[in-house]
PDB file of C-alpha atoms in Angstrom:
ATOM      1  CA  MET A 206     111.092  13.807  62.977  1.00  0.00           C
ATOM      2  CA  VAL A 207     110.120  16.744  60.766  1.00  0.00           C
ATOM      3  CA  LYS A 208     109.844  16.102  57.029  1.00  0.00           C
ATOM      4  CA  TYR A 209     109.423  18.434  54.095  1.00  0.00           C
ATOM      5  CA  VAL A 210     107.999  17.816  50.653  1.00  0.00           C
ATOM      6  CA  ASP A 211     108.817  20.912  48.653  1.00  0.00           C
ATOM      7  CA  LYS A 212     110.567  24.255  48.778  1.00  0.00           C
ATOM      8  CA  LYS A 213     110.203  27.469  46.841  1.00  0.00           C
ATOM      9  CA  VAL A 214     111.147  31.106  47.117  1.00  0.00           C
ATOM     10  CA  VAL A 215     108.062  33.272  47.697  1.00  0.00           C
ATOM     11  CA  PHE A 216     107.488  37.000  48.046  1.00  0.00           C
ATOM     12  CA  GLU A 217     103.967  37.365  49.495  1.00  0.00           C
ATOM     13  CA  GLU A 218     103.809  34.971  52.430  1.00  0.00           C
ATOM     14  CA  ILE A 219     105.833  37.093  54.883  1.00  0.00           C
ATOM     15  CA  PRO A 220     105.736  40.909  54.552  1.00  0.00           C
ATOM     16  CA  ASP A 221     108.896  42.576  53.246  1.00  0.00           C
ATOM     17  CA  CYS A 222     110.772  39.276  53.024  1.00  0.00           C
ATOM     18  CA  VAL A 223     112.252  37.101  50.332  1.00  0.00           C
ATOM     19  CA  THR A 224     111.181  33.837  51.869  1.00  0.00           C
ATOM     20  CA  LEU A 225     112.249  30.244  51.447  1.00  0.00           C
ATOM     21  CA  ALA A 226     108.969  28.398  52.042  1.00  0.00           C
ATOM     22  CA  VAL A 227     109.478  24.775  53.023  1.00  0.00           C
ATOM     23  CA  THR A 228     106.318  22.656  52.940  1.00  0.00           C
ATOM     24  CA  ILE A 229     106.058  20.478  56.049  1.00  0.00           C
ATOM     25  CA  SER A 230     104.263  17.112  56.003  1.00  0.00           C
ATOM     26  CA  ASN A 231     102.521  15.071  58.710  1.00  0.00           C
ATOM     27  CA  CYS A 232     100.020  17.867  59.431  1.00  0.00           C
ATOM     28  CA  PRO A 233      97.835  17.154  62.467  1.00  0.00           C
ATOM     29  CA  PHE A 234      94.947  19.468  61.562  1.00  0.00           C
ATOM     30  CA  HIS A 235      93.125  17.926  58.565  1.00  0.00           C
ATOM     31  CA  CYS A 236      91.302  21.143  57.650  1.00  0.00           C
ATOM     32  CA  LYS A 237      88.205  20.776  55.471  1.00  0.00           C
ATOM     33  CA  GLY A 238      88.985  22.174  52.019  1.00  0.00           C
ATOM     34  CA  CYS A 239      92.738  21.822  52.445  1.00  0.00           C
ATOM     35  CA  HIS A 240      94.479  22.295  49.093  1.00  0.00           C
ATOM     36  CA  SER A 241      97.282  19.898  50.080  1.00  0.00           C
ATOM     37  CA  GLU A 242      95.667  16.855  51.691  1.00  0.00           C
ATOM     38  CA  TYR A 243      98.728  14.739  50.867  1.00  0.00           C
ATOM     39  CA  LEU A 244     100.592  16.731  53.563  1.00  0.00           C
ATOM     40  CA  ARG A 245      98.525  14.912  56.198  1.00  0.00           C
ATOM     41  CA  GLU A 246     100.755  11.904  55.593  1.00  0.00           C
ATOM     42  CA  ASP A 247     104.265  11.303  56.921  1.00  0.00           C
ATOM     43  CA  VAL A 248     105.949  11.848  53.543  1.00  0.00           C
ATOM     44  CA  GLY A 249     108.973  13.638  52.166  1.00  0.00           C
ATOM     45  CA  GLU A 250     112.587  14.127  53.132  1.00  0.00           C
ATOM     46  CA  VAL A 251     113.947  14.617  56.635  1.00  0.00           C
ATOM     47  CA  LEU A 252     114.364  18.273  57.565  1.00  0.00           C
ATOM     48  CA  ASP A 253     117.270  18.580  59.968  1.00  0.00           C
ATOM     49  CA  ASN A 254     120.060  21.069  60.666  1.00  0.00           C
ATOM     50  CA  SER A 255     122.188  19.793  57.803  1.00  0.00           C
ATOM     51  CA  THR A 256     119.311  20.001  55.334  1.00  0.00           C
ATOM     52  CA  ILE A 257     118.515  23.548  56.483  1.00  0.00           C
ATOM     53  CA  ASN A 258     122.138  24.552  55.847  1.00  0.00           C
ATOM     54  CA  THR A 259     121.973  23.056  52.359  1.00  0.00           C
ATOM     55  CA  LEU A 260     118.653  24.733  51.523  1.00  0.00           C
ATOM     56  CA  LEU A 261     119.907  28.130  52.679  1.00  0.00           C
ATOM     57  CA  GLU A 262     123.154  27.685  50.751  1.00  0.00           C
ATOM     58  CA  GLU A 263     121.165  26.920  47.582  1.00  0.00           C
ATOM     59  CA  GLU A 264     118.979  30.015  48.036  1.00  0.00           C
ATOM     60  CA  LYS A 265     121.473  32.708  49.036  1.00  0.00           C
ATOM     61  CA  GLY A 266     119.100  35.628  48.372  1.00  0.00           C
ATOM     62  CA  VAL A 267     116.485  34.762  50.985  1.00  0.00           C
ATOM     63  CA  ASN A 268     116.137  36.560  54.309  1.00  0.00           C
ATOM     64  CA  CYS A 269     113.386  34.413  55.853  1.00  0.00           C
ATOM     65  CA  PHE A 270     112.845  30.676  56.350  1.00  0.00           C
ATOM     66  CA  LEU A 271     109.156  29.685  56.473  1.00  0.00           C
ATOM     67  CA  PHE A 272     107.950  26.366  57.836  1.00  0.00           C
ATOM     68  CA  LEU A 273     104.830  26.133  55.714  1.00  0.00           C
ATOM     69  CA  GLY A 274     102.656  24.024  58.011  1.00  0.00           C
ATOM     70  CA  ASP A 275     102.955  22.151  61.258  1.00  0.00           C
ATOM     71  CA  SER A 276     104.338  18.738  61.958  1.00  0.00           C
ATOM     72  CA  ARG A 277     102.792  16.542  64.632  1.00  0.00           C
ATOM     73  CA  ASN A 278     105.739  17.555  66.833  1.00  0.00           C
ATOM     74  CA  ALA A 279     105.726  21.342  67.197  1.00  0.00           C
ATOM     75  CA  SER A 280     108.693  21.291  69.569  1.00  0.00           C
ATOM     76  CA  GLU A 281     110.894  19.809  66.825  1.00  0.00           C
ATOM     77  CA  VAL A 282     109.800  22.550  64.408  1.00  0.00           C
ATOM     78  CA  ALA A 283     110.633  25.127  67.094  1.00  0.00           C
ATOM     79  CA  ASP A 284     114.035  23.503  67.680  1.00  0.00           C
ATOM     80  CA  LEU A 285     114.831  23.770  63.962  1.00  0.00           C
ATOM     81  CA  ALA A 286     113.854  27.448  64.005  1.00  0.00           C
ATOM     82  CA  GLY A 287     116.102  27.922  67.034  1.00  0.00           C
ATOM     83  CA  TYR A 288     118.945  26.346  65.096  1.00  0.00           C
ATOM     84  CA  ILE A 289     118.398  28.825  62.251  1.00  0.00           C
ATOM     85  CA  LYS A 290     118.405  31.749  64.718  1.00  0.00           C
ATOM     86  CA  ARG A 291     121.718  30.583  66.247  1.00  0.00           C
ATOM     87  CA  THR A 292     123.574  29.677  63.064  1.00  0.00           C
ATOM     88  CA  HIS A 293     122.055  32.052  60.486  1.00  0.00           C
ATOM     89  CA  PRO A 294     121.285  35.171  62.561  1.00  0.00           C
ATOM     90  CA  LYS A 295     120.374  37.319  59.547  1.00  0.00           C
ATOM     91  CA  ILE A 296     117.600  34.908  58.512  1.00  0.00           C
ATOM     92  CA  LYS A 297     114.145  35.541  59.981  1.00  0.00           C
ATOM     93  CA  THR A 298     112.015  32.566  60.910  1.00  0.00           C
ATOM     94  CA  ALA A 299     108.320  32.016  60.286  1.00  0.00           C
ATOM     95  CA  VAL A 300     105.733  29.277  60.660  1.00  0.00           C
ATOM     96  CA  TYR A 301     102.257  28.852  59.248  1.00  0.00           C
ATOM     97  CA  SER A 302     100.568  27.062  62.109  1.00  0.00           C
ATOM     98  CA  GLY A 303      97.092  25.608  62.406  1.00  0.00           C
ATOM     99  CA  TYR A 304      96.983  26.217  66.148  1.00  0.00           C
ATOM    100  CA  ASP A 305      94.419  28.773  67.320  1.00  0.00           C
ATOM    101  CA  THR A 306      96.980  30.617  69.444  1.00  0.00           C
ATOM    102  CA  ILE A 307     100.747  31.024  69.416  1.00  0.00           C
ATOM    103  CA  ILE A 308     101.974  27.989  71.298  1.00  0.00           C
ATOM    104  CA  ASP A 309     104.789  28.392  73.805  1.00  0.00           C
ATOM    105  CA  ASP A 310     107.243  26.372  71.693  1.00  0.00           C
ATOM    106  CA  TYR A 311     106.885  28.974  68.925  1.00  0.00           C
ATOM    107  CA  LYS A 312     107.122  32.190  70.934  1.00  0.00           C
ATOM    108  CA  GLU A 313     110.882  32.073  71.441  1.00  0.00           C
ATOM    109  CA  HIS A 314     112.169  30.985  68.046  1.00  0.00           C
ATOM    110  CA  PHE A 315     109.921  32.619  65.456  1.00  0.00           C
ATOM    111  CA  ASP A 316     109.803  36.166  64.111  1.00  0.00           C
ATOM    112  CA  TYR A 317     106.426  35.509  62.434  1.00  0.00           C
ATOM    113  CA  VAL A 318     103.656  33.086  63.365  1.00  0.00           C
ATOM    114  CA  LYS A 319     100.455  32.546  61.413  1.00  0.00           C
ATOM    115  CA  THR A 320      97.738  31.032  63.577  1.00  0.00           C
ATOM    116  CA  GLY A 321      94.409  29.444  62.768  1.00  0.00           C
ATOM    117  CA  LYS A 322      93.237  26.398  60.902  1.00  0.00           C
ATOM    118  CA  TYR A 323      92.085  26.948  57.367  1.00  0.00           C
ATOM    119  CA  ILE A 324      88.293  27.302  57.460  1.00  0.00           C
ATOM    120  CA  GLU A 325      87.007  27.201  53.926  1.00  0.00           C
ATOM    121  CA  GLU A 326      84.076  29.595  54.362  1.00  0.00           C
ATOM    122  CA  PHE A 327      86.312  32.267  55.949  1.00  0.00           C
ATOM    123  CA  GLY A 328      88.946  32.101  53.217  1.00  0.00           C
ATOM    124  CA  PRO A 329      92.746  32.187  53.328  1.00  0.00           C
ATOM    125  CA  LEU A 330      95.001  34.644  55.134  1.00  0.00           C
ATOM    126  CA  SER A 331      94.593  37.159  52.307  1.00  0.00           C
ATOM    127  CA  SER A 332      90.785  37.280  52.770  1.00  0.00           C
ATOM    128  CA  LYS A 333      89.179  40.060  54.824  1.00  0.00           C
ATOM    129  CA  THR A 334      86.926  37.450  56.484  1.00  0.00           C
ATOM    130  CA  THR A 335      89.658  34.985  57.443  1.00  0.00           C
ATOM    131  CA  ASN A 336      89.972  33.562  60.933  1.00  0.00           C
ATOM    132  CA  GLN A 337      93.742  33.286  60.436  1.00  0.00           C
ATOM    133  CA  ARG A 338      96.171  35.868  61.833  1.00  0.00           C
ATOM    134  CA  LEU A 339      99.813  36.630  61.092  1.00  0.00           C
ATOM    135  CA  TYR A 340     101.811  37.899  64.076  1.00  0.00           C
ATOM    136  CA  LYS A 341     105.190  39.602  63.955  1.00  0.00           C
ATOM    137  CA  LYS A 342     107.633  39.721  66.854  1.00  0.00           C
ATOM    138  CA  LYS A 343     108.542  43.256  67.873  1.00  0.00           C
ATOM    139  CA  ASP A 344     110.666  44.138  70.876  1.00  0.00           C
ATOM    140  CA  GLY A 345     110.611  40.468  71.880  1.00  0.00           C
ATOM    141  CA  LYS A 346     106.801  40.166  71.874  1.00  0.00           C
ATOM    142  CA  MET A 347     104.288  38.972  69.293  1.00  0.00           C
TER     143      MET A 347
END
């Protein structure tokens, strides 16, 4: 079961998008220097199809839904993104993942995938030295 702790509209996480960023808990990666260690725990509210509908209804101006982090069950996160693609076709989907590569479960349902664990000495995605990468789907391929 996927749970979320917080949501906010952001403008810098996904290029050219007004993004609803939903913070996912139960992170499996435990990165050193993580700014949100509490997200390692299984905390928050259930994120399901109904909740997604409610969140998108509350934030009518967004054009992207970002799963900010991974749950311990990536296939459930991918299923939720698939639901968004089927029922809200104008909304792009994105995930900030700690996996080193784009996992198969994410290839089909996401328009954007950020890969790479946070490694403190390399800095965040905005750093020129980061190990993290943001991929965009174009013509069906990342």
